Amino acid sequence: MMTMTYKNIQTEKEEQIGIVRLHRPTVLNALSHELMEELVAALQEFDNDDKIRVIILTGSDKAFAAGADIKEMSDETTVSIMLKDRFATWDKVRKTKKPIIAAVSGYALGGGCELAMTCDIIIASETAKFGQPEINIGVIPGAGGTQRLTRAIGKYKAMEIILTGRPITASEALAAGLVNKVVPAELLLDEAKVMAKEIAKKSPVAVKLAKEAILKVFDTSISEGLEFERKNFYMLFSSEDQKEGMRAFLEKRPANFTGK
Ligand code: CAA
């Protein structure tokens, strides 16, 4: 196990899993610009590390993240916030090629909820609270909430959450389809690791192209999406993992994927 420490996050590697922990405990992991830059750097580092197959993004028991840093934003003007274009950094999280599992305990509010939704799978502890409370401070979600929440749970529930600002519990989030599963808080990271290990066993080439094809659904028509999927499928036939995977099936043995 190797650990690298940034100022606002902690990273660690456990076999083929890269773990990023948001760590600004005094402000419930409020997502400052500095934290987001460190997060993007850590994600890129794991993305470029051949040994890492899956990334887990987590926070503390009390907070995944309570949102963008309100203190940092409060004095901005339209022009200053536009010129800084801080959400451009947030957008880089979306460019991560390896799957990211968000392991969410406690508050996932505003930017915290948006960050979790930018991940690919969300596992929540029973204590998790998801919400977009920006309306309570006179603004609206600015890091994808109106788009991703609506796509995840539909117009009516998204309207309620964004217009009332009321957070929902982990079990409400599960029923709405916002999270994959809900587990006791003490098992959160273990459950995320179990899923990460399952994915890590697969061909990383296939995992990468599958993630890419699934995300395509959000910005394309069905016919273009199907075409994209088919091309990714055909592309996999130039990988050694495709030969190994199919041969292993026919020889009735487990496949040994190398990522080539
Ligand atoms: N930004 C900056 N600081 C924050 C913060 C945030 N988003 N959330 C919490 N903090 C700070 C508090 O100011 C407080 O600091 P001090 O000790 O210096 O006073 C500390 O974290 C602990 O917070 P509380 O005392 O408020 O803790 P609590 O347990 O009483 O309440 C809470 C917890 C309900 C999450 C409450 O902190 C809260 O409502 N936070 C703000 C949630 C929010 O509005 N998020 C949206 C932000 S805007 C956004 O995210 C825009 C976007 O789309 C990207």
PDB file of C-alpha atoms and ligand atoms in Angstrom:
ATOM      1  CA  MET A   1       0.000   0.000   0.000  1.00  0.00           C
ATOM      2  CA  MET A   2       1.406   3.411  -0.967  1.00  0.00           C
ATOM      3  CA  THR A   3       0.091   6.733   0.272  1.00  0.00           C
ATOM      4  CA  MET A   4       0.530  10.204  -1.208  1.00  0.00           C
ATOM      5  CA  THR A   5      -0.725  13.234   0.620  1.00  0.00           C
ATOM      6  CA  TYR A   6      -1.998  16.409  -0.976  1.00  0.00           C
ATOM      7  CA  LYS A   7      -3.273  19.313   1.093  1.00  0.00           C
ATOM      8  CA  ASN A   8      -7.015  18.752   0.705  1.00  0.00           C
ATOM      9  CA  ILE A   9      -7.202  15.119  -0.344  1.00  0.00           C
ATOM     10  CA  GLN A  10      -5.486  11.858   0.504  1.00  0.00           C
ATOM     11  CA  THR A  11      -4.687   9.156  -1.992  1.00  0.00           C
ATOM     12  CA  GLU A  12      -3.744   5.554  -1.568  1.00  0.00           C
ATOM     13  CA  LYS A  13      -3.306   2.490  -3.731  1.00  0.00           C
ATOM     14  CA  GLU A  14      -4.551  -0.921  -2.731  1.00  0.00           C
ATOM     15  CA  GLU A  15      -3.648  -3.530  -5.302  1.00  0.00           C
ATOM     16  CA  GLN A  16      -5.483  -2.443  -8.463  1.00  0.00           C
ATOM     17  CA  ILE A  17      -7.640   0.151  -6.743  1.00  0.00           C
ATOM     18  CA  GLY A  18      -6.784   3.836  -6.440  1.00  0.00           C
ATOM     19  CA  ILE A  19      -8.527   5.524  -3.511  1.00  0.00           C
ATOM     20  CA  VAL A  20      -9.035   9.286  -3.259  1.00  0.00           C
ATOM     21  CA  ARG A  21     -10.360  10.666   0.003  1.00  0.00           C
ATOM     22  CA  LEU A  22     -11.607  14.261   0.177  1.00  0.00           C
ATOM     23  CA  HIS A  23     -10.063  15.768   3.292  1.00  0.00           C
ATOM     24  CA  ARG A  24     -11.069  19.253   4.447  1.00  0.00           C
ATOM     25  CA  PRO A  25     -12.620  18.153   7.739  1.00  0.00           C
ATOM     26  CA  THR A  26     -13.177  21.625   9.221  1.00  0.00           C
ATOM     27  CA  VAL A  27     -15.531  22.627   6.389  1.00  0.00           C
ATOM     28  CA  LEU A  28     -17.227  19.287   5.667  1.00  0.00           C
ATOM     29  CA  ASN A  29     -15.042  18.796   2.580  1.00  0.00           C
ATOM     30  CA  ALA A  30     -16.300  21.968   0.889  1.00  0.00           C
ATOM     31  CA  LEU A  31     -14.948  21.808  -2.637  1.00  0.00           C
ATOM     32  CA  SER A  32     -12.546  24.720  -2.964  1.00  0.00           C
ATOM     33  CA  HIS A  33     -10.782  25.391  -6.234  1.00  0.00           C
ATOM     34  CA  GLU A  34      -7.525  24.118  -4.735  1.00  0.00           C
ATOM     35  CA  LEU A  35      -9.210  20.862  -3.662  1.00  0.00           C
ATOM     36  CA  MET A  36     -10.710  20.373  -7.123  1.00  0.00           C
ATOM     37  CA  GLU A  37      -7.325  20.933  -8.796  1.00  0.00           C
ATOM     38  CA  GLU A  38      -5.763  18.355  -6.484  1.00  0.00           C
ATOM     39  CA  LEU A  39      -8.607  15.945  -7.147  1.00  0.00           C
ATOM     40  CA  VAL A  40      -8.194  16.256 -10.904  1.00  0.00           C
ATOM     41  CA  ALA A  41      -4.409  15.753 -10.560  1.00  0.00           C
ATOM     42  CA  ALA A  42      -4.944  12.605  -8.451  1.00  0.00           C
ATOM     43  CA  LEU A  43      -7.513  11.200 -10.878  1.00  0.00           C
ATOM     44  CA  GLN A  44      -5.192  11.823 -13.810  1.00  0.00           C
ATOM     45  CA  GLU A  45      -2.345  10.145 -11.949  1.00  0.00           C
ATOM     46  CA  PHE A  46      -4.456   7.028 -11.364  1.00  0.00           C
ATOM     47  CA  ASP A  47      -5.723   7.162 -14.939  1.00  0.00           C
ATOM     48  CA  ASN A  48      -2.119   7.079 -16.177  1.00  0.00           C
ATOM     49  CA  ASP A  49      -1.044   4.300 -13.807  1.00  0.00           C
ATOM     50  CA  ASP A  50      -1.250   0.938 -15.623  1.00  0.00           C
ATOM     51  CA  LYS A  51      -1.555  -0.960 -12.344  1.00  0.00           C
ATOM     52  CA  ILE A  52      -4.743   0.849 -11.331  1.00  0.00           C
ATOM     53  CA  ARG A  53      -7.980  -0.461 -12.819  1.00  0.00           C
ATOM     54  CA  VAL A  54     -10.691   1.241 -10.747  1.00  0.00           C
ATOM     55  CA  ILE A  55     -10.838   4.419  -8.663  1.00  0.00           C
ATOM     56  CA  ILE A  56     -12.851   4.941  -5.471  1.00  0.00           C
ATOM     57  CA  LEU A  57     -13.714   8.499  -4.457  1.00  0.00           C
ATOM     58  CA  THR A  58     -14.813   8.983  -0.880  1.00  0.00           C
ATOM     59  CA  GLY A  59     -15.010  11.522   1.950  1.00  0.00           C
ATOM     60  CA  SER A  60     -15.389  11.227   5.716  1.00  0.00           C
ATOM     61  CA  ASP A  61     -18.159   9.562   7.737  1.00  0.00           C
ATOM     62  CA  LYS A  62     -19.774  12.986   8.209  1.00  0.00           C
ATOM     63  CA  ALA A  63     -19.436  14.361   4.699  1.00  0.00           C
ATOM     64  CA  PHE A  64     -18.662  13.236   1.197  1.00  0.00           C
ATOM     65  CA  ALA A  65     -18.768  16.985   0.443  1.00  0.00           C
ATOM     66  CA  ALA A  66     -21.137  19.769   1.563  1.00  0.00           C
ATOM     67  CA  GLY A  67     -20.838  21.577  -1.760  1.00  0.00           C
ATOM     68  CA  ALA A  68     -18.697  24.093  -3.533  1.00  0.00           C
ATOM     69  CA  ASP A  69     -16.884  26.400  -1.121  1.00  0.00           C
ATOM     70  CA  ILE A  70     -19.443  29.134  -0.379  1.00  0.00           C
ATOM     71  CA  LYS A  71     -16.849  31.359   1.316  1.00  0.00           C
ATOM     72  CA  GLU A  72     -14.707  31.289  -1.796  1.00  0.00           C
ATOM     73  CA  MET A  73     -17.656  32.176  -4.055  1.00  0.00           C
ATOM     74  CA  SER A  74     -19.645  34.658  -2.018  1.00  0.00           C
ATOM     75  CA  ASP A  75     -17.981  37.851  -3.301  1.00  0.00           C
ATOM     76  CA  GLU A  76     -17.735  36.865  -6.957  1.00  0.00           C
ATOM     77  CA  THR A  77     -19.448  38.896  -9.654  1.00  0.00           C
ATOM     78  CA  THR A  78     -20.795  37.525 -12.906  1.00  0.00           C
ATOM     79  CA  VAL A  79     -17.711  38.763 -14.726  1.00  0.00           C
ATOM     80  CA  SER A  80     -15.154  37.540 -12.165  1.00  0.00           C
ATOM     81  CA  ILE A  81     -16.726  34.091 -11.824  1.00  0.00           C
ATOM     82  CA  MET A  82     -17.063  33.750 -15.593  1.00  0.00           C
ATOM     83  CA  LEU A  83     -13.455  34.761 -16.235  1.00  0.00           C
ATOM     84  CA  LYS A  84     -12.147  32.363 -13.586  1.00  0.00           C
ATOM     85  CA  ASP A  85     -14.365  29.631 -15.074  1.00  0.00           C
ATOM     86  CA  ARG A  86     -13.700  27.352 -12.118  1.00  0.00           C
ATOM     87  CA  PHE A  87     -16.170  24.712 -13.237  1.00  0.00           C
ATOM     88  CA  ALA A  88     -13.861  23.996 -16.170  1.00  0.00           C
ATOM     89  CA  THR A  89     -11.698  22.185 -13.596  1.00  0.00           C
ATOM     90  CA  TRP A  90     -14.731  20.209 -12.406  1.00  0.00           C
ATOM     91  CA  ASP A  91     -15.343  19.162 -15.989  1.00  0.00           C
ATOM     92  CA  LYS A  92     -12.004  17.362 -16.042  1.00  0.00           C
ATOM     93  CA  VAL A  93     -13.321  14.834 -13.498  1.00  0.00           C
ATOM     94  CA  ARG A  94     -15.672  13.687 -16.245  1.00  0.00           C
ATOM     95  CA  LYS A  95     -12.704  12.996 -18.550  1.00  0.00           C
ATOM     96  CA  THR A  96     -11.342  10.238 -16.277  1.00  0.00           C
ATOM     97  CA  LYS A  97     -11.194   7.079 -18.363  1.00  0.00           C
ATOM     98  CA  LYS A  98     -11.158   4.499 -15.584  1.00  0.00           C
ATOM     99  CA  PRO A  99     -14.382   3.788 -13.700  1.00  0.00           C
ATOM    100  CA  ILE A 100     -14.897   5.860 -10.546  1.00  0.00           C
ATOM    101  CA  ILE A 101     -16.994   4.499  -7.680  1.00  0.00           C
ATOM    102  CA  ALA A 102     -18.242   7.199  -5.313  1.00  0.00           C
ATOM    103  CA  ALA A 103     -18.483   5.880  -1.743  1.00  0.00           C
ATOM    104  CA  VAL A 104     -20.734   8.419  -0.070  1.00  0.00           C
ATOM    105  CA  SER A 105     -21.316   8.829   3.648  1.00  0.00           C
ATOM    106  CA  GLY A 106     -22.983  11.841   5.292  1.00  0.00           C
ATOM    107  CA  TYR A 107     -23.584  15.031   3.324  1.00  0.00           C
ATOM    108  CA  ALA A 108     -23.420  14.992  -0.470  1.00  0.00           C
ATOM    109  CA  LEU A 109     -24.903  18.423  -1.073  1.00  0.00           C
ATOM    110  CA  GLY A 110     -24.705  20.859  -3.966  1.00  0.00           C
ATOM    111  CA  GLY A 111     -21.334  20.360  -5.627  1.00  0.00           C
ATOM    112  CA  GLY A 112     -20.892  17.255  -3.435  1.00  0.00           C
ATOM    113  CA  CYS A 113     -23.961  15.636  -4.983  1.00  0.00           C
ATOM    114  CA  GLU A 114     -22.833  16.817  -8.413  1.00  0.00           C
ATOM    115  CA  LEU A 115     -19.383  15.328  -7.873  1.00  0.00           C
ATOM    116  CA  ALA A 116     -20.888  11.992  -6.825  1.00  0.00           C
ATOM    117  CA  MET A 117     -23.098  12.065  -9.929  1.00  0.00           C
ATOM    118  CA  THR A 118     -20.038  12.673 -12.122  1.00  0.00           C
ATOM    119  CA  CYS A 119     -18.722   9.332 -10.874  1.00  0.00           C
ATOM    120  CA  ASP A 120     -19.865   6.119 -12.554  1.00  0.00           C
ATOM    121  CA  ILE A 121     -21.307   4.148  -9.653  1.00  0.00           C
ATOM    122  CA  ILE A 122     -22.562   5.491  -6.317  1.00  0.00           C
ATOM    123  CA  ILE A 123     -22.524   3.387  -3.155  1.00  0.00           C
ATOM    124  CA  ALA A 124     -24.100   5.155  -0.206  1.00  0.00           C
ATOM    125  CA  SER A 125     -23.962   4.561   3.516  1.00  0.00           C
ATOM    126  CA  GLU A 126     -27.249   4.574   5.440  1.00  0.00           C
ATOM    127  CA  THR A 127     -26.277   8.014   6.759  1.00  0.00           C
ATOM    128  CA  ALA A 128     -25.854   9.615   3.331  1.00  0.00           C
ATOM    129  CA  LYS A 129     -27.903  12.700   2.461  1.00  0.00           C
ATOM    130  CA  PHE A 130     -28.090  13.834  -1.135  1.00  0.00           C
ATOM    131  CA  GLY A 131     -29.362  17.248  -2.136  1.00  0.00           C
ATOM    132  CA  GLN A 132     -29.040  20.361  -4.246  1.00  0.00           C
ATOM    133  CA  PRO A 133     -29.592  23.128  -1.674  1.00  0.00           C
ATOM    134  CA  GLU A 134     -28.250  25.967  -3.866  1.00  0.00           C
ATOM    135  CA  ILE A 135     -31.763  27.450  -4.076  1.00  0.00           C
ATOM    136  CA  ASN A 136     -31.494  28.195  -0.330  1.00  0.00           C
ATOM    137  CA  ILE A 137     -28.528  30.498  -0.971  1.00  0.00           C
ATOM    138  CA  GLY A 138     -30.036  32.239  -3.977  1.00  0.00           C
ATOM    139  CA  VAL A 139     -28.419  30.317  -6.815  1.00  0.00           C
ATOM    140  CA  ILE A 140     -28.878  27.072  -8.732  1.00  0.00           C
ATOM    141  CA  PRO A 141     -26.627  24.028  -9.220  1.00  0.00           C
ATOM    142  CA  GLY A 142     -23.679  25.030 -11.405  1.00  0.00           C
ATOM    143  CA  ALA A 143     -21.637  21.848 -11.755  1.00  0.00           C
ATOM    144  CA  GLY A 144     -24.107  19.682 -13.627  1.00  0.00           C
ATOM    145  CA  GLY A 145     -26.904  19.185 -11.068  1.00  0.00           C
ATOM    146  CA  THR A 146     -29.819  20.291 -13.216  1.00  0.00           C
ATOM    147  CA  GLN A 147     -28.662  18.022 -16.040  1.00  0.00           C
ATOM    148  CA  ARG A 148     -27.278  14.938 -14.283  1.00  0.00           C
ATOM    149  CA  LEU A 149     -29.912  14.708 -11.545  1.00  0.00           C
ATOM    150  CA  THR A 150     -32.722  15.050 -14.090  1.00  0.00           C
ATOM    151  CA  ARG A 151     -31.210  12.354 -16.284  1.00  0.00           C
ATOM    152  CA  ALA A 152     -30.668  10.105 -13.261  1.00  0.00           C
ATOM    153  CA  ILE A 153     -34.054  10.368 -11.554  1.00  0.00           C
ATOM    154  CA  GLY A 154     -36.396  12.140 -13.983  1.00  0.00           C
ATOM    155  CA  LYS A 155     -37.916  15.599 -14.252  1.00  0.00           C
ATOM    156  CA  TYR A 156     -40.403  15.534 -11.379  1.00  0.00           C
ATOM    157  CA  LYS A 157     -38.131  14.333  -8.582  1.00  0.00           C
ATOM    158  CA  ALA A 158     -35.279  16.549  -9.854  1.00  0.00           C
ATOM    159  CA  MET A 159     -37.632  19.552  -9.807  1.00  0.00           C
ATOM    160  CA  GLU A 160     -38.615  18.810  -6.219  1.00  0.00           C
ATOM    161  CA  ILE A 161     -35.036  18.379  -4.998  1.00  0.00           C
ATOM    162  CA  ILE A 162     -33.651  21.426  -6.820  1.00  0.00           C
ATOM    163  CA  LEU A 163     -36.607  23.773  -6.218  1.00  0.00           C
ATOM    164  CA  THR A 164     -37.171  22.926  -2.544  1.00  0.00           C
ATOM    165  CA  GLY A 165     -33.493  22.378  -1.708  1.00  0.00           C
ATOM    166  CA  ARG A 166     -34.585  19.577   0.643  1.00  0.00           C
ATOM    167  CA  PRO A 167     -32.060  16.749   0.863  1.00  0.00           C
ATOM    168  CA  ILE A 168     -33.105  13.140   0.439  1.00  0.00           C
ATOM    169  CA  THR A 169     -31.997  10.161   2.510  1.00  0.00           C
ATOM    170  CA  ALA A 170     -29.960   7.237   1.228  1.00  0.00           C
ATOM    171  CA  SER A 171     -33.049   5.037   0.989  1.00  0.00           C
ATOM    172  CA  GLU A 172     -34.952   7.731  -0.948  1.00  0.00           C
ATOM    173  CA  ALA A 173     -31.931   8.032  -3.255  1.00  0.00           C
ATOM    174  CA  LEU A 174     -31.934   4.262  -3.760  1.00  0.00           C
ATOM    175  CA  ALA A 175     -35.658   4.230  -4.576  1.00  0.00           C
ATOM    176  CA  ALA A 176     -35.158   7.127  -7.011  1.00  0.00           C
ATOM    177  CA  GLY A 177     -32.335   5.315  -8.814  1.00  0.00           C
ATOM    178  CA  LEU A 178     -29.658   7.812  -7.812  1.00  0.00           C
ATOM    179  CA  VAL A 179     -27.486   5.261  -6.016  1.00  0.00           C
ATOM    180  CA  ASN A 180     -26.515   1.665  -6.750  1.00  0.00           C
ATOM    181  CA  LYS A 181     -26.770   0.358  -3.211  1.00  0.00           C
ATOM    182  CA  VAL A 182     -27.046   1.396   0.414  1.00  0.00           C
ATOM    183  CA  VAL A 183     -24.877  -0.231   3.079  1.00  0.00           C
ATOM    184  CA  PRO A 184     -24.176   0.297   6.798  1.00  0.00           C
ATOM    185  CA  ALA A 185     -21.678   3.151   7.292  1.00  0.00           C
ATOM    186  CA  GLU A 186     -18.966   0.895   8.705  1.00  0.00           C
ATOM    187  CA  LEU A 187     -19.055  -1.295   5.582  1.00  0.00           C
ATOM    188  CA  LEU A 188     -19.047   1.525   3.021  1.00  0.00           C
ATOM    189  CA  LEU A 189     -15.446   1.379   1.859  1.00  0.00           C
ATOM    190  CA  ASP A 190     -15.354  -2.434   1.989  1.00  0.00           C
ATOM    191  CA  GLU A 191     -18.439  -2.652  -0.233  1.00  0.00           C
ATOM    192  CA  ALA A 192     -16.928  -0.169  -2.670  1.00  0.00           C
ATOM    193  CA  LYS A 193     -13.750  -2.253  -2.739  1.00  0.00           C
ATOM    194  CA  VAL A 194     -15.714  -5.460  -3.388  1.00  0.00           C
ATOM    195  CA  MET A 195     -17.299  -3.864  -6.448  1.00  0.00           C
ATOM    196  CA  ALA A 196     -13.994  -2.311  -7.527  1.00  0.00           C
ATOM    197  CA  LYS A 197     -12.259  -5.700  -7.295  1.00  0.00           C
ATOM    198  CA  GLU A 198     -14.969  -7.333  -9.382  1.00  0.00           C
ATOM    199  CA  ILE A 199     -14.506  -4.719 -12.124  1.00  0.00           C
ATOM    200  CA  ALA A 200     -10.701  -4.884 -11.785  1.00  0.00           C
ATOM    201  CA  LYS A 201     -10.780  -8.546 -12.819  1.00  0.00           C
ATOM    202  CA  LYS A 202     -12.222  -7.706 -16.241  1.00  0.00           C
ATOM    203  CA  SER A 203     -10.327  -6.628 -19.316  1.00  0.00           C
ATOM    204  CA  PRO A 204      -9.364  -2.977 -18.704  1.00  0.00           C
ATOM    205  CA  VAL A 205      -9.647  -2.326 -22.434  1.00  0.00           C
ATOM    206  CA  ALA A 206     -13.236  -3.588 -22.458  1.00  0.00           C
ATOM    207  CA  VAL A 207     -14.046  -1.688 -19.240  1.00  0.00           C
ATOM    208  CA  LYS A 208     -12.715   1.544 -20.765  1.00  0.00           C
ATOM    209  CA  LEU A 209     -14.699   1.164 -23.975  1.00  0.00           C
ATOM    210  CA  ALA A 210     -17.842   0.139 -22.075  1.00  0.00           C
ATOM    211  CA  LYS A 211     -17.663   3.248 -19.856  1.00  0.00           C
ATOM    212  CA  GLU A 212     -17.105   5.426 -22.918  1.00  0.00           C
ATOM    213  CA  ALA A 213     -20.111   3.898 -24.704  1.00  0.00           C
ATOM    214  CA  ILE A 214     -22.412   4.249 -21.672  1.00  0.00           C
ATOM    215  CA  LEU A 215     -21.478   7.923 -21.219  1.00  0.00           C
ATOM    216  CA  LYS A 216     -22.154   8.520 -24.914  1.00  0.00           C
ATOM    217  CA  VAL A 217     -25.850   8.093 -24.156  1.00  0.00           C
ATOM    218  CA  PHE A 218     -25.899  11.519 -22.508  1.00  0.00           C
ATOM    219  CA  ASP A 219     -24.936  13.500 -25.569  1.00  0.00           C
ATOM    220  CA  THR A 220     -26.076  11.641 -28.590  1.00  0.00           C
ATOM    221  CA  SER A 221     -29.080  10.218 -30.412  1.00  0.00           C
ATOM    222  CA  ILE A 222     -29.893   6.505 -30.092  1.00  0.00           C
ATOM    223  CA  SER A 223     -28.726   5.745 -33.637  1.00  0.00           C
ATOM    224  CA  GLU A 224     -25.383   7.527 -33.176  1.00  0.00           C
ATOM    225  CA  GLY A 225     -25.009   5.865 -29.776  1.00  0.00           C
ATOM    226  CA  LEU A 226     -25.638   2.409 -31.232  1.00  0.00           C
ATOM    227  CA  GLU A 227     -23.112   3.095 -33.979  1.00  0.00           C
ATOM    228  CA  PHE A 228     -20.565   4.218 -31.359  1.00  0.00           C
ATOM    229  CA  GLU A 229     -21.187   1.095 -29.270  1.00  0.00           C
ATOM    230  CA  ARG A 230     -20.819  -1.179 -32.312  1.00  0.00           C
ATOM    231  CA  LYS A 231     -17.499   0.426 -33.296  1.00  0.00           C
ATOM    232  CA  ASN A 232     -16.177   0.026 -29.749  1.00  0.00           C
ATOM    233  CA  PHE A 233     -17.331  -3.605 -29.824  1.00  0.00           C
ATOM    234  CA  TYR A 234     -15.530  -4.246 -33.137  1.00  0.00           C
ATOM    235  CA  MET A 235     -12.442  -2.422 -31.861  1.00  0.00           C
ATOM    236  CA  LEU A 236     -12.122  -4.878 -28.975  1.00  0.00           C
ATOM    237  CA  PHE A 237     -11.421  -7.664 -31.485  1.00  0.00           C
ATOM    238  CA  SER A 238      -7.931  -6.233 -31.913  1.00  0.00           C
ATOM    239  CA  SER A 239      -7.215  -6.716 -28.193  1.00  0.00           C
ATOM    240  CA  GLU A 240      -5.442  -9.748 -26.727  1.00  0.00           C
ATOM    241  CA  ASP A 241      -8.034  -9.625 -23.949  1.00  0.00           C
ATOM    242  CA  GLN A 242     -10.821 -10.452 -26.409  1.00  0.00           C
ATOM    243  CA  LYS A 243      -8.888 -13.521 -27.661  1.00  0.00           C
ATOM    244  CA  GLU A 244      -8.040 -14.557 -24.085  1.00  0.00           C
ATOM    245  CA  GLY A 245     -11.581 -13.969 -22.776  1.00  0.00           C
ATOM    246  CA  MET A 246     -13.299 -15.989 -25.479  1.00  0.00           C
ATOM    247  CA  ARG A 247     -10.651 -18.738 -25.488  1.00  0.00           C
ATOM    248  CA  ALA A 248     -10.895 -19.047 -21.690  1.00  0.00           C
ATOM    249  CA  PHE A 249     -14.671 -19.414 -21.950  1.00  0.00           C
ATOM    250  CA  LEU A 250     -14.346 -22.177 -24.540  1.00  0.00           C
ATOM    251  CA  GLU A 251     -11.634 -23.917 -22.523  1.00  0.00           C
ATOM    252  CA  LYS A 252     -13.785 -23.620 -19.371  1.00  0.00           C
ATOM    253  CA  ARG A 253     -11.150 -21.755 -17.328  1.00  0.00           C
ATOM    254  CA  PRO A 254     -10.966 -18.275 -15.790  1.00  0.00           C
ATOM    255  CA  ALA A 255      -9.619 -15.579 -18.105  1.00  0.00           C
ATOM    256  CA  ASN A 256      -6.373 -13.797 -17.369  1.00  0.00           C
ATOM    257  CA  PHE A 257      -6.752 -10.260 -18.706  1.00  0.00           C
ATOM    258  CA  THR A 258      -3.602  -8.221 -19.268  1.00  0.00           C
ATOM    259  CA  GLY A 259      -5.028  -5.023 -20.686  1.00  0.00           C
ATOM    260  CA  LYS A 260      -3.447  -5.551 -24.107  1.00  0.00           C
TER     261      LYS A 260
HETATM  262  N1  CAA B   1     -18.771  25.935   1.778  1.00  0.00           N
HETATM  263  C1  CAA B   1     -17.973  26.474   2.725  1.00  0.00           C
HETATM  264  N2  CAA B   1     -18.034  26.117   4.024  1.00  0.00           N
HETATM  265  C2  CAA B   1     -18.922  25.167   4.371  1.00  0.00           C
HETATM  266  C3  CAA B   1     -19.783  24.569   3.440  1.00  0.00           C
HETATM  267  C4  CAA B   1     -19.686  24.986   2.072  1.00  0.00           C
HETATM  268  N3  CAA B   1     -20.429  24.451   1.111  1.00  0.00           N
HETATM  269  N4  CAA B   1     -20.579  23.675   4.091  1.00  0.00           N
HETATM  270  C5  CAA B   1     -20.205  23.712   5.382  1.00  0.00           C
HETATM  271  N5  CAA B   1     -19.216  24.621   5.567  1.00  0.00           N
HETATM  272  C6  CAA B   1     -18.543  24.971   6.820  1.00  0.00           C
HETATM  273  C7  CAA B   1     -19.424  25.820   7.724  1.00  0.00           C
HETATM  274  O1  CAA B   1     -19.353  27.173   7.345  1.00  0.00           O
HETATM  275  C8  CAA B   1     -18.792  25.534   9.077  1.00  0.00           C
HETATM  276  O2  CAA B   1     -17.629  26.312   9.190  1.00  0.00           O
HETATM  277  P1  CAA B   1     -17.317  27.098  10.608  1.00  0.00           P
HETATM  278  O3  CAA B   1     -17.101  25.996  11.596  1.00  0.00           O
HETATM  279  O4  CAA B   1     -16.097  27.880  10.300  1.00  0.00           O
HETATM  280  O5  CAA B   1     -18.524  27.902  10.910  1.00  0.00           O
HETATM  281  C9  CAA B   1     -18.344  24.089   8.963  1.00  0.00           C
HETATM  282  O6  CAA B   1     -18.283  23.798   7.560  1.00  0.00           O
HETATM  283  C10 CAA B   1     -19.308  23.099   9.608  1.00  0.00           C
HETATM  284  O7  CAA B   1     -20.600  23.355   9.037  1.00  0.00           O
HETATM  285  P2  CAA B   1     -21.907  23.620   9.963  1.00  0.00           P
HETATM  286  O8  CAA B   1     -21.534  24.222  11.253  1.00  0.00           O
HETATM  287  O9  CAA B   1     -22.902  24.338   9.100  1.00  0.00           O
HETATM  288  O10 CAA B   1     -22.319  22.089  10.197  1.00  0.00           O
HETATM  289  P3  CAA B   1     -23.790  21.516  10.492  1.00  0.00           P
HETATM  290  O11 CAA B   1     -23.590  20.095  10.849  1.00  0.00           O
HETATM  291  O12 CAA B   1     -24.538  22.413  11.425  1.00  0.00           O
HETATM  292  O13 CAA B   1     -24.567  21.605   9.055  1.00  0.00           O
HETATM  293  C11 CAA B   1     -24.773  21.354   6.664  1.00  0.00           C
HETATM  294  C12 CAA B   1     -24.147  20.826   7.978  1.00  0.00           C
HETATM  295  C13 CAA B   1     -26.287  21.159   6.691  1.00  0.00           C
HETATM  296  C14 CAA B   1     -24.161  20.539   5.534  1.00  0.00           C
HETATM  297  C15 CAA B   1     -24.429  22.851   6.510  1.00  0.00           C
HETATM  298  O14 CAA B   1     -23.037  23.047   6.703  1.00  0.00           O
HETATM  299  C16 CAA B   1     -24.784  23.426   5.148  1.00  0.00           C
HETATM  300  O15 CAA B   1     -25.929  23.699   4.896  1.00  0.00           O
HETATM  301  N6  CAA B   1     -23.760  23.630   4.271  1.00  0.00           N
HETATM  302  C17 CAA B   1     -23.945  24.247   2.980  1.00  0.00           C
HETATM  303  C18 CAA B   1     -24.612  23.336   2.002  1.00  0.00           C
HETATM  304  C19 CAA B   1     -24.797  24.047   0.674  1.00  0.00           C
HETATM  305  O16 CAA B   1     -25.497  25.020   0.573  1.00  0.00           O
HETATM  306  N7  CAA B   1     -24.144  23.519  -0.386  1.00  0.00           N
HETATM  307  C20 CAA B   1     -24.220  24.077  -1.712  1.00  0.00           C
HETATM  308  C21 CAA B   1     -23.070  24.985  -1.966  1.00  0.00           C
HETATM  309  S1  CAA B   1     -23.196  25.883  -3.498  1.00  0.00           S
HETATM  310  C22 CAA B   1     -22.714  24.768  -4.680  1.00  0.00           C
HETATM  311  O17 CAA B   1     -22.363  23.658  -4.390  1.00  0.00           O
HETATM  312  C23 CAA B   1     -22.778  25.279  -6.095  1.00  0.00           C
HETATM  313  C24 CAA B   1     -22.595  24.238  -7.132  1.00  0.00           C
HETATM  314  O18 CAA B   1     -23.514  23.798  -7.755  1.00  0.00           O
HETATM  315  C25 CAA B   1     -21.232  23.739  -7.461  1.00  0.00           C
END
